[in-house]
PDB file of C-alpha atoms in Angstrom:
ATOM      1  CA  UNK A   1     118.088 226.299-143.910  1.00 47.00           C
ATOM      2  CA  UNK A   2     120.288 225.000-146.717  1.00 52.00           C
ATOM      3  CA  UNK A   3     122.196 225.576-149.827  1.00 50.00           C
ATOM      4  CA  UNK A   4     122.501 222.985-151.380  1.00 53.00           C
ATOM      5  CA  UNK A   5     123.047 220.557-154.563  1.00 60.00           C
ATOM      6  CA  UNK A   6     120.521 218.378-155.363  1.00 61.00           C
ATOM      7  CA  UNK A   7     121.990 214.491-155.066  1.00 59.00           C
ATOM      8  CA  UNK A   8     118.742 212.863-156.275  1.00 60.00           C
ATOM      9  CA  UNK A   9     114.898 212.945-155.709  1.00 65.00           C
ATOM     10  CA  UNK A  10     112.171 210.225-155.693  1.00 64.00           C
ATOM     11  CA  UNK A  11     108.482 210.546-155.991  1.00 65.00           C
ATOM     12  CA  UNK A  12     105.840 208.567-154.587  1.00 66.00           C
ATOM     13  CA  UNK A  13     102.206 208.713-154.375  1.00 71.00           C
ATOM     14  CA  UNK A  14     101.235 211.708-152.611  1.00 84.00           C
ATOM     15  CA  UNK A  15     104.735 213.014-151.716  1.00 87.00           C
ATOM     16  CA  UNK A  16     107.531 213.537-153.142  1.00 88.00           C
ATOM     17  CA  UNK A  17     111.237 213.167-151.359  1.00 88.00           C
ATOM     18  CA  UNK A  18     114.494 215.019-152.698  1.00 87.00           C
ATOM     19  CA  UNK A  19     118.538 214.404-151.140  1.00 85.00           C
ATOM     20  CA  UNK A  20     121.009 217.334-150.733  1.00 84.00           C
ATOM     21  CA  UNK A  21     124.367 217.808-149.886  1.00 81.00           C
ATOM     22  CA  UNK A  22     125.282 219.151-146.166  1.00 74.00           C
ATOM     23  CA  UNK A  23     121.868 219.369-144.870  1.00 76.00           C
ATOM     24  CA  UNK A  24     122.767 221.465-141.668  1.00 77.00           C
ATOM     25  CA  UNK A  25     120.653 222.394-138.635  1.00 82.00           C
ATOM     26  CA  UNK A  26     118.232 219.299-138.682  1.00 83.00           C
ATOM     27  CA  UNK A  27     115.976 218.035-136.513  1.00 88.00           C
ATOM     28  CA  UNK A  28     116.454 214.729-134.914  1.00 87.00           C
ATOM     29  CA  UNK A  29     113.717 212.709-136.368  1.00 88.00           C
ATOM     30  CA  UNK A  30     115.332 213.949-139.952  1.00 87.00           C
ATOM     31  CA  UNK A  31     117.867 210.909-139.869  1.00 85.00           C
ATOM     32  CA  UNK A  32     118.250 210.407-143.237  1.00 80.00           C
ATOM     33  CA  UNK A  33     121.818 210.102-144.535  1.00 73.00           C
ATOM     34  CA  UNK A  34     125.042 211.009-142.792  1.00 66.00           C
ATOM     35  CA  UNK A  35     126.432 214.478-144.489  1.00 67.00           C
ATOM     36  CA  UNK A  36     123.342 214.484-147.058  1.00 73.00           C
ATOM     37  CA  UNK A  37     119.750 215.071-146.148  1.00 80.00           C
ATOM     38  CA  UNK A  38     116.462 214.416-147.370  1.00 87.00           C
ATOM     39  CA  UNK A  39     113.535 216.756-147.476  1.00 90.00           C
ATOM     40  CA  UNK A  40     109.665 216.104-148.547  1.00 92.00           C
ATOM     41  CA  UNK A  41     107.135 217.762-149.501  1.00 92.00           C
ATOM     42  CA  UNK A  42     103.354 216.720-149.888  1.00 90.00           C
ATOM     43  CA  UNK A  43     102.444 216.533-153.353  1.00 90.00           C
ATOM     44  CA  UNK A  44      98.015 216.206-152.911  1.00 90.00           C
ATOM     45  CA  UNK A  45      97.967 220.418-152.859  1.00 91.00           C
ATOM     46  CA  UNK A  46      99.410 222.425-155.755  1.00 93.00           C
ATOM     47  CA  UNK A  47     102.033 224.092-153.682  1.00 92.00           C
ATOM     48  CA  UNK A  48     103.617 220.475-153.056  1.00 91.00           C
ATOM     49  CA  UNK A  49     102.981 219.691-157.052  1.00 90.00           C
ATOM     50  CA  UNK A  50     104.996 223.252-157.495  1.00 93.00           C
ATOM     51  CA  UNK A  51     107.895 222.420-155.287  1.00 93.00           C
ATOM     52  CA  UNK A  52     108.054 219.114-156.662  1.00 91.00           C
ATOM     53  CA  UNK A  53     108.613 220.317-160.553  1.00 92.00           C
ATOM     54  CA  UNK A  54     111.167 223.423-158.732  1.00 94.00           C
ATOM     55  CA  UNK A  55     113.516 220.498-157.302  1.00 92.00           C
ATOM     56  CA  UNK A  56     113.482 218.383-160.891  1.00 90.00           C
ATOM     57  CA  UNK A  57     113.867 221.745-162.778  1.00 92.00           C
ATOM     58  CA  UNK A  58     116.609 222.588-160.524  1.00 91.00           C
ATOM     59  CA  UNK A  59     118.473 218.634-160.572  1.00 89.00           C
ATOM     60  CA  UNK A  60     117.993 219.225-164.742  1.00 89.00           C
ATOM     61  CA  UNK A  61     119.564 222.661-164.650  1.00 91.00           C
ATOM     62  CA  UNK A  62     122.126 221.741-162.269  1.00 89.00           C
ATOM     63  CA  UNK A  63     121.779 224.352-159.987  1.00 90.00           C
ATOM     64  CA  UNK A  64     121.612 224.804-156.452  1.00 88.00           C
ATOM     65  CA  UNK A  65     118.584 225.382-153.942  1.00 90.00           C
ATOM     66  CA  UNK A  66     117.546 226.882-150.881  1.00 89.00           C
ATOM     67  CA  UNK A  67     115.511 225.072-148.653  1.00 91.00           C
ATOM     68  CA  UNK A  68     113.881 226.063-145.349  1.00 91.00           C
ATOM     69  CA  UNK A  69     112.585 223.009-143.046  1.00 92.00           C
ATOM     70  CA  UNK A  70     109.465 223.124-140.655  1.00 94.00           C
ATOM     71  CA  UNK A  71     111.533 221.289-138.031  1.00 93.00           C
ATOM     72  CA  UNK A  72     108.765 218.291-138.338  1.00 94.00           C
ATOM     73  CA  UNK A  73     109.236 214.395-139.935  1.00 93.00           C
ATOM     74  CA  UNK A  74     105.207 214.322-140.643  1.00 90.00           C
ATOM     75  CA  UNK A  75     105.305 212.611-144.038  1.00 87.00           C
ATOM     76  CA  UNK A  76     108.430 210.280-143.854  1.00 87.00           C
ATOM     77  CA  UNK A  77     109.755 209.491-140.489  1.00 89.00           C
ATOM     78  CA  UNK A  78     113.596 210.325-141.291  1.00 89.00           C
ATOM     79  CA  UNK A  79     112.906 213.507-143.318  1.00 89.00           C
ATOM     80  CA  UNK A  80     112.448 217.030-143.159  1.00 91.00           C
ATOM     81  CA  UNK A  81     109.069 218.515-144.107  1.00 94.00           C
ATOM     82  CA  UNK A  82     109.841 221.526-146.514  1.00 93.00           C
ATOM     83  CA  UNK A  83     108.705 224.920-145.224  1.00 93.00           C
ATOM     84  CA  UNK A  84     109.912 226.540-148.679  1.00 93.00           C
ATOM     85  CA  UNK A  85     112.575 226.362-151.083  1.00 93.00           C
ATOM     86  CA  UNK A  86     113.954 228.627-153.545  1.00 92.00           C
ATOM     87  CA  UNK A  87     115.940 228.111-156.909  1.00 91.00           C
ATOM     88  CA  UNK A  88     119.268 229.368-157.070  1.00 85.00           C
TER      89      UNK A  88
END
């Protein structure tokens, strides 16, 4: 789990992919950056399409977030499938 800033996020066609700062406790196919991290979620349900608009609200509001990995690198091969996430 993380607390975290939000450095940027990017959005593709069926997922959507978000940095932080200090990602901490990931797994090894999450290889993403050095010191930041990248999570993604799967944006075809509306749980994904929720988490997605949480993160951008969040970046916009500048506040931070709590994220929770599943451990897995299912939808991109260097990042951390998001278990949950929470707006500070």
């Amino acid at each position: 789990m993380v607390r975290s800033s939000i450095i940027g996020y990017i959005n593709f066609h069926e997922s959507f992919a978000f940095t932080v700062e200090n990602q901490i406790g990931r797994p090894y196919c999450a290889s993403f950056g050095a010191l930041a991290g990248r999570y993604v979620v799967n944006t075809t349900n509306e749980n994904g399409k929720l988490m997605a608009s949480a993160v951008m609200a969040a970046k916009a509001a500048g506040s931070n977030i709590h994220v929770e990995g599943t451990g897995d690198c299912i939808y991109y091969p260097d990042s951390e499938d998001v278990n949950w996430l929470r707006v500070e």
